[in-house]
């Protein structure tokens, strides 16, 4: 381990380096964990956006309502001990749902 402070990466803005330099070791470790999780989140969101663009569904299922996008998937939700199908899709930061029908208990 070196006795001199490490050189910050050139990509890190000087104001961030200055603020980090004033923090105690435990806060720096928490910031490092947060930065790693934030990087993973941004990478995951970029992959999802890329997949969404490249995996456009060309054919709509026959039972897909007109107001539900073709990228929607079917999800089962349990409400008051009853199970129901819902169409579910993402619009920006929100997840949208539309009722499809009850789950047949014979299946």
Coordinates of N, CA, C and O in Angstrom, one line a residue:
X1 N 0.8 -1.2 0.0 CA 0.0 0.0 0.0 C 0.9 1.2 0.0 O 1.9 1.3 0.7
X2 N 0.5 2.2 -0.8 CA 1.3 3.4 -1.0 C 1.0 4.4 0.2 O -0.1 4.4 0.8
X3 N 2.1 5.2 0.5 CA 1.9 6.3 1.5 C 1.4 7.6 1.0 O 1.1 8.5 1.7
X4 N 1.3 7.7 -0.3 CA 0.7 8.9 -1.0 C -0.7 8.6 -1.5 O -1.0 7.4 -1.8
X5 N -1.5 9.6 -1.5 CA -2.9 9.4 -2.0 C -2.9 9.0 -3.5 O -2.0 9.3 -4.2
X6 N -3.9 8.2 -3.9 CA -4.0 7.7 -5.3 C -4.4 8.9 -6.2 O -5.0 9.9 -5.8
X7 N -3.9 8.7 -7.4 CA -4.3 9.7 -8.5 C -5.7 9.4 -9.0 O -6.0 8.2 -9.3
X8 N -6.6 10.4 -9.0 CA -8.0 10.1 -9.5 C -8.0 9.9 -11.0 O -7.1 10.4 -11.7
X9 N -8.9 9.1 -11.5 CA -9.0 9.0 -12.9 C -9.3 10.3 -13.6 O -10.0 11.2 -13.0
X10 N -8.9 10.5 -14.8 CA -9.1 11.8 -15.5 C -10.5 12.0 -15.8 O -11.0 13.2 -15.9
X11 N -11.3 11.0 -15.9 CA -12.8 11.1 -16.2 C -13.6 11.6 -15.1 O -14.7 12.0 -15.3
X12 N -13.1 11.5 -13.9 CA -13.9 12.0 -12.7 C -13.7 13.5 -12.5 O -12.6 14.0 -12.4
X13 N -14.8 14.2 -12.5 CA -14.8 15.7 -12.4 C -14.1 16.1 -11.1 O -14.2 15.4 -10.0
X14 N -13.4 17.2 -11.1 CA -12.6 17.7 -10.0 C -13.4 18.0 -8.8 O -13.0 17.7 -7.7
X15 N -14.7 18.5 -9.0 CA -15.5 18.8 -7.8 C -15.9 17.5 -7.0 O -16.0 17.4 -5.8
X16 N -16.1 16.4 -7.8 CA -16.4 15.1 -7.1 C -15.1 14.6 -6.4 O -15.2 14.1 -5.3
X17 N -14.0 14.7 -7.0 CA -12.7 14.3 -6.4 C -12.5 15.0 -5.1 O -12.2 14.5 -4.0
X18 N -12.8 16.3 -5.1 CA -12.6 17.2 -3.9 C -13.5 16.7 -2.8 O -13.1 16.6 -1.7
X19 N -14.8 16.5 -3.1 CA -15.7 16.1 -2.1 C -15.4 14.7 -1.5 O -15.5 14.5 -0.3
X20 N -15.0 13.8 -2.4 CA -14.6 12.5 -1.9 C -13.3 12.5 -1.0 O -13.2 11.8 -0.1
X21 N -12.4 13.4 -1.4 CA -11.2 13.5 -0.6 C -11.4 14.0 0.8 O -10.6 13.7 1.7
X22 N -12.5 14.6 1.1 CA -12.9 15.1 2.4 C -13.6 14.1 3.3 O -14.0 14.3 4.4
X23 N -14.0 12.9 2.7 CA -14.8 11.9 3.4 C -14.0 10.9 4.2 O -12.9 10.5 3.8
X24 N -14.6 10.4 5.3 CA -13.9 9.3 6.0 C -14.0 8.0 5.3 O -14.8 7.8 4.4
X25 N -13.1 7.0 5.7 CA -13.0 5.8 4.9 C -14.4 5.0 4.8 O -14.7 4.5 3.8
X26 N -15.2 5.0 5.9 CA -16.4 4.3 5.8 C -17.4 4.9 4.8 O -18.1 4.2 4.0
X27 N -17.5 6.2 4.7 CA -18.3 6.8 3.7 C -17.8 6.5 2.3 O -18.5 6.3 1.4
X28 N -16.5 6.6 2.1 CA -15.9 6.2 0.8 C -16.2 4.8 0.4 O -16.5 4.6 -0.8
X29 N -16.2 3.9 1.4 CA -16.6 2.5 1.0 C -18.1 2.4 0.6 O -18.5 1.7 -0.3
X30 N -18.9 3.2 1.3 CA -20.4 3.2 1.0 C -20.6 3.8 -0.4 O -21.4 3.3 -1.2
X31 N -19.8 4.9 -0.7 CA -19.9 5.5 -2.0 C -19.4 4.5 -3.1 O -20.1 4.5 -4.2
X32 N -18.4 3.8 -2.8 CA -17.9 2.8 -3.8 C -19.0 1.7 -4.1 O -19.2 1.4 -5.3
X33 N -19.6 1.2 -3.0 CA -20.7 0.2 -3.2 C -21.8 0.8 -4.0 O -22.4 0.2 -5.0
X34 N -22.2 2.1 -3.7 CA -23.3 2.7 -4.4 C -22.9 3.0 -5.8 O -23.7 2.7 -6.7
X35 N -21.7 3.4 -6.1 CA -21.3 3.7 -7.5 C -21.3 2.4 -8.3 O -21.7 2.4 -9.5
X36 N -20.9 1.3 -7.7 CA -20.9 0.0 -8.4 C -22.3 -0.4 -8.7 O -22.7 -0.8 -9.9
X37 N -23.2 -0.3 -7.8 CA -24.6 -0.6 -8.0 C -25.3 0.3 -9.0 O -26.1 -0.2 -9.9
X38 N -25.0 1.6 -9.0 CA -25.5 2.5 -9.9 C -25.0 2.2 -11.3 O -25.8 2.3 -12.3
X39 N -23.7 1.9 -11.5 CA -23.2 1.5 -12.8 C -23.9 0.3 -13.3 O -24.2 0.2 -14.5
X40 N -24.1 -0.7 -12.5 CA -24.8 -2.0 -12.9 C -26.3 -1.6 -13.4 O -26.7 -2.2 -14.3
X41 N -26.9 -0.7 -12.6 CA -28.3 -0.3 -13.0 C -28.3 0.3 -14.3 O -29.1 0.0 -15.2
X42 N -27.4 1.3 -14.6 CA -27.3 2.0 -15.8 C -27.0 1.0 -17.0 O -27.6 1.1 -18.1
X43 N -26.1 0.1 -16.8 CA -25.8 -0.9 -17.8 C -27.0 -1.8 -18.1 O -27.3 -2.1 -19.3
X44 N -27.7 -2.2 -17.0 CA -28.9 -3.0 -17.2 C -30.0 -2.3 -18.0 O -30.6 -2.8 -18.9
X45 N -30.2 -1.0 -17.7 CA -31.2 -0.2 -18.4 C -30.8 0.0 -19.8 O -31.7 -0.1 -20.7
X46 N -29.6 0.2 -20.1 CA -29.1 0.3 -21.5 C -29.3 -1.0 -22.3 O -29.8 -1.0 -23.4
X47 N -29.0 -2.1 -21.6 CA -29.3 -3.4 -22.3 C -30.8 -3.6 -22.5 O -31.1 -4.1 -23.6
X48 N -31.6 -3.3 -21.6 CA -33.1 -3.4 -21.8 C -33.5 -2.6 -22.9 O -34.3 -3.0 -23.7
X49 N -33.1 -1.3 -23.0 CA -33.5 -0.4 -24.1 C -33.0 -1.0 -25.4 O -33.7 -0.9 -26.4
X50 N -31.8 -1.5 -25.4 CA -31.2 -2.1 -26.7 C -32.0 -3.3 -27.1 O -32.4 -3.4 -28.3
X51 N -32.3 -4.2 -26.1 CA -33.1 -5.3 -26.4 C -34.5 -5.0 -26.9 O -35.1 -5.6 -27.8
X52 N -35.1 -3.9 -26.3 CA -36.4 -3.5 -26.6 C -36.5 -3.0 -28.1 O -37.4 -3.3 -28.8
X53 N -35.4 -2.3 -28.5 CA -35.3 -1.8 -29.9 C -35.1 -3.0 -30.9 O -35.7 -3.0 -31.9
X54 N -34.3 -4.0 -30.5 CA -33.9 -5.0 -31.4 C -35.0 -6.2 -31.4 O -35.0 -7.0 -32.4
X55 N -35.7 -6.3 -30.4 CA -36.7 -7.4 -30.3 C -38.1 -6.9 -30.5 O -39.0 -7.4 -29.8
X56 N -38.3 -6.1 -31.4 CA -39.7 -5.6 -31.7 C -40.5 -6.8 -32.2 O -40.1 -7.5 -33.2
X57 N -41.6 -7.1 -31.6 CA -42.5 -8.1 -32.1 C -43.3 -7.7 -33.3 O -43.9 -6.7 -33.3
X58 N -43.2 -8.5 -34.4 CA -43.8 -8.0 -35.6 C -45.2 -8.5 -35.7 O -46.0 -7.8 -36.3
X59 N -45.6 -9.6 -35.1 CA -46.9 -10.1 -35.2 C -47.6 -9.9 -33.8 O -47.0 -10.2 -32.8
X60 N -48.8 -9.4 -33.8 CA -49.6 -9.3 -32.6 C -50.4 -10.5 -32.3 O -51.0 -11.1 -33.2
X61 N -50.3 -11.0 -31.0 CA -51.2 -12.1 -30.7 C -52.7 -11.8 -31.0 O -53.1 -10.7 -30.9
X62 N -53.4 -12.8 -31.4 CA -54.8 -12.6 -31.8 C -55.7 -12.0 -30.7 O -56.5 -11.2 -31.0
X63 N -55.4 -12.3 -29.4 CA -56.2 -11.8 -28.3 C -55.6 -10.5 -27.7 O -56.1 -10.1 -26.7
X64 N -54.6 -9.9 -28.3 CA -54.0 -8.7 -27.8 C -54.9 -7.5 -28.1 O -55.2 -7.2 -29.3
X65 N -55.4 -6.8 -27.1 CA -56.3 -5.6 -27.3 C -55.5 -4.5 -28.1 O -54.3 -4.4 -28.0
X66 N -56.3 -3.7 -28.8 CA -55.7 -2.6 -29.6 C -54.9 -1.6 -28.8 O -53.9 -1.1 -29.3
X67 N -55.3 -1.4 -27.5 CA -54.6 -0.4 -26.7 C -53.4 -1.0 -25.9 O -52.9 -0.3 -25.0
X68 N -53.0 -2.2 -26.2 CA -51.9 -2.9 -25.5 C -50.8 -3.1 -26.5 O -51.1 -3.6 -27.6
X69 N -49.6 -2.6 -26.3 CA -48.5 -2.8 -27.2 C -48.1 -4.2 -27.4 O -48.3 -5.0 -26.5
X70 N -47.5 -4.5 -28.6 CA -47.2 -5.9 -28.9 C -46.0 -6.4 -28.1 O -45.8 -7.6 -28.0
X71 N -45.3 -5.5 -27.4 CA -44.2 -6.0 -26.5 C -44.7 -6.5 -25.2 O -43.9 -6.9 -24.4
X72 N -46.0 -6.4 -24.9 CA -46.6 -6.8 -23.6 C -46.5 -8.2 -23.4 O -46.5 -9.0 -24.3
X73 N -46.3 -8.6 -22.1 CA -46.3 -10.0 -21.8 C -47.5 -10.3 -20.8 O -48.0 -9.4 -20.3
X74 N -47.8 -11.6 -20.6 CA -48.9 -11.9 -19.7 C -48.3 -12.2 -18.4 O -47.3 -13.0 -18.2
X75 N -48.9 -11.7 -17.3 CA -48.5 -11.9 -15.9 C -49.7 -12.4 -15.2 O -50.8 -12.0 -15.5
X76 N -49.5 -13.2 -14.2 CA -50.5 -13.7 -13.3 C -50.4 -12.9 -12.0 O -49.4 -12.8 -11.4
X77 N -51.6 -12.3 -11.6 CA -51.6 -11.6 -10.3 C -52.7 -12.3 -9.4 O -53.7 -12.8 -9.9
X78 N -52.4 -12.4 -8.1 CA -53.3 -13.0 -7.2 C -53.9 -11.9 -6.3 O -53.2 -11.1 -5.7
X79 N -55.2 -11.8 -6.4 CA -56.0 -10.8 -5.7 C -57.1 -11.5 -4.9 O -57.9 -12.2 -5.5
X80 N -57.1 -11.3 -3.6 CA -58.1 -12.0 -2.7 C -58.2 -13.5 -3.0 O -59.3 -14.0 -3.2
X81 N -57.1 -14.2 -3.0 CA -57.1 -15.6 -3.3 C -57.6 -16.0 -4.6 O -57.9 -17.2 -4.9
X82 N -57.8 -15.1 -5.6 CA -58.1 -15.4 -6.9 C -57.0 -15.0 -7.9 O -56.3 -14.0 -7.6
X83 N -56.8 -15.8 -8.9 CA -55.7 -15.5 -9.9 C -56.2 -14.9 -11.2 O -57.2 -15.5 -11.7
X84 N -55.6 -13.9 -11.7 CA -56.0 -13.2 -12.9 C -54.8 -13.0 -13.8 O -53.7 -12.8 -13.4
X85 N -55.1 -13.1 -15.1 CA -54.1 -12.7 -16.2 C -54.2 -11.2 -16.4 O -55.3 -10.6 -16.5
X86 N -53.0 -10.6 -16.6 CA -52.9 -9.2 -16.9 C -51.8 -9.1 -18.0 O -50.8 -9.8 -18.0
X87 N -52.1 -8.2 -19.0 CA -51.1 -7.8 -20.0 C -50.2 -6.8 -19.2 O -50.7 -6.0 -18.5
X88 N -48.9 -6.9 -19.4 CA -48.0 -6.0 -18.7 C -46.9 -5.5 -19.6 O -46.4 -6.3 -20.4
X89 N -46.6 -4.2 -19.6 CA -45.5 -3.7 -20.4 C -44.9 -2.5 -19.8 O -45.5 -1.9 -18.8
X90 N -43.8 -2.0 -20.2 CA -43.1 -0.8 -19.7 C -43.3 0.4 -20.6 O -43.2 0.3 -21.8
X91 N -43.7 1.5 -20.0 CA -43.7 2.8 -20.7 C -42.8 3.7 -20.0 O -43.2 4.2 -18.9
X92 N -41.6 3.9 -20.5 CA -40.6 4.8 -19.8 C -40.3 4.1 -18.4 O -39.8 3.0 -18.4
X93 N -40.4 4.9 -17.4 CA -40.1 4.4 -16.0 C -41.2 3.6 -15.4 O -41.0 2.9 -14.3
X94 N -42.4 3.6 -16.0 CA -43.6 2.9 -15.4 C -43.9 1.6 -16.0 O -43.6 1.4 -17.2
X95 N -44.5 0.7 -15.2 CA -45.0 -0.6 -15.7 C -46.5 -0.5 -15.8 O -47.1 -0.2 -14.8
X96 N -47.0 -0.7 -17.0 CA -48.5 -0.6 -17.2 C -49.1 -2.0 -17.2 O -48.4 -3.0 -17.6
X97 N -50.3 -2.1 -16.8 CA -51.0 -3.4 -16.8 C -52.4 -3.2 -17.3 O -53.0 -2.1 -17.2
X98 N -53.0 -4.3 -18.0 CA -54.4 -4.3 -18.4 C -54.9 -5.7 -18.2 O -54.3 -6.7 -18.5
X99 N -56.1 -5.7 -17.6 CA -56.7 -7.0 -17.2 C -57.0 -7.8 -18.5 O -57.5 -7.3 -19.5
X100 N -56.7 -9.1 -18.4 CA -57.0 -10.0 -19.5 C -58.1 -11.0 -19.2 O -59.0 -11.2 -20.0
X101 N -58.1 -11.5 -18.0 CA -59.2 -12.5 -17.6 C -58.7 -13.3 -16.4 O -57.5 -13.3 -16.0
X102 N -59.6 -14.1 -15.9 CA -59.3 -15.0 -14.8 C -58.4 -16.2 -15.3 O -58.5 -16.6 -16.4
X103 N -57.6 -16.7 -14.4 CA -56.8 -17.9 -14.7 C -57.8 -19.1 -14.5 O -58.4 -19.2 -13.5
X104 N -57.8 -20.0 -15.5 CA -58.7 -21.1 -15.4 C -58.1 -22.1 -14.4 O -57.0 -22.6 -14.5
X105 N -58.9 -22.4 -13.4 CA -58.4 -23.3 -12.3 C -58.2 -24.7 -12.7 O -57.6 -25.5 -12.0
X106 N -58.8 -25.1 -13.9 CA -58.6 -26.5 -14.3 C -57.2 -26.7 -15.0 O -56.9 -27.8 -15.2
X107 N -56.5 -25.6 -15.3 CA -55.2 -25.8 -15.9 C -54.1 -26.0 -14.9 O -53.9 -25.6 -13.9

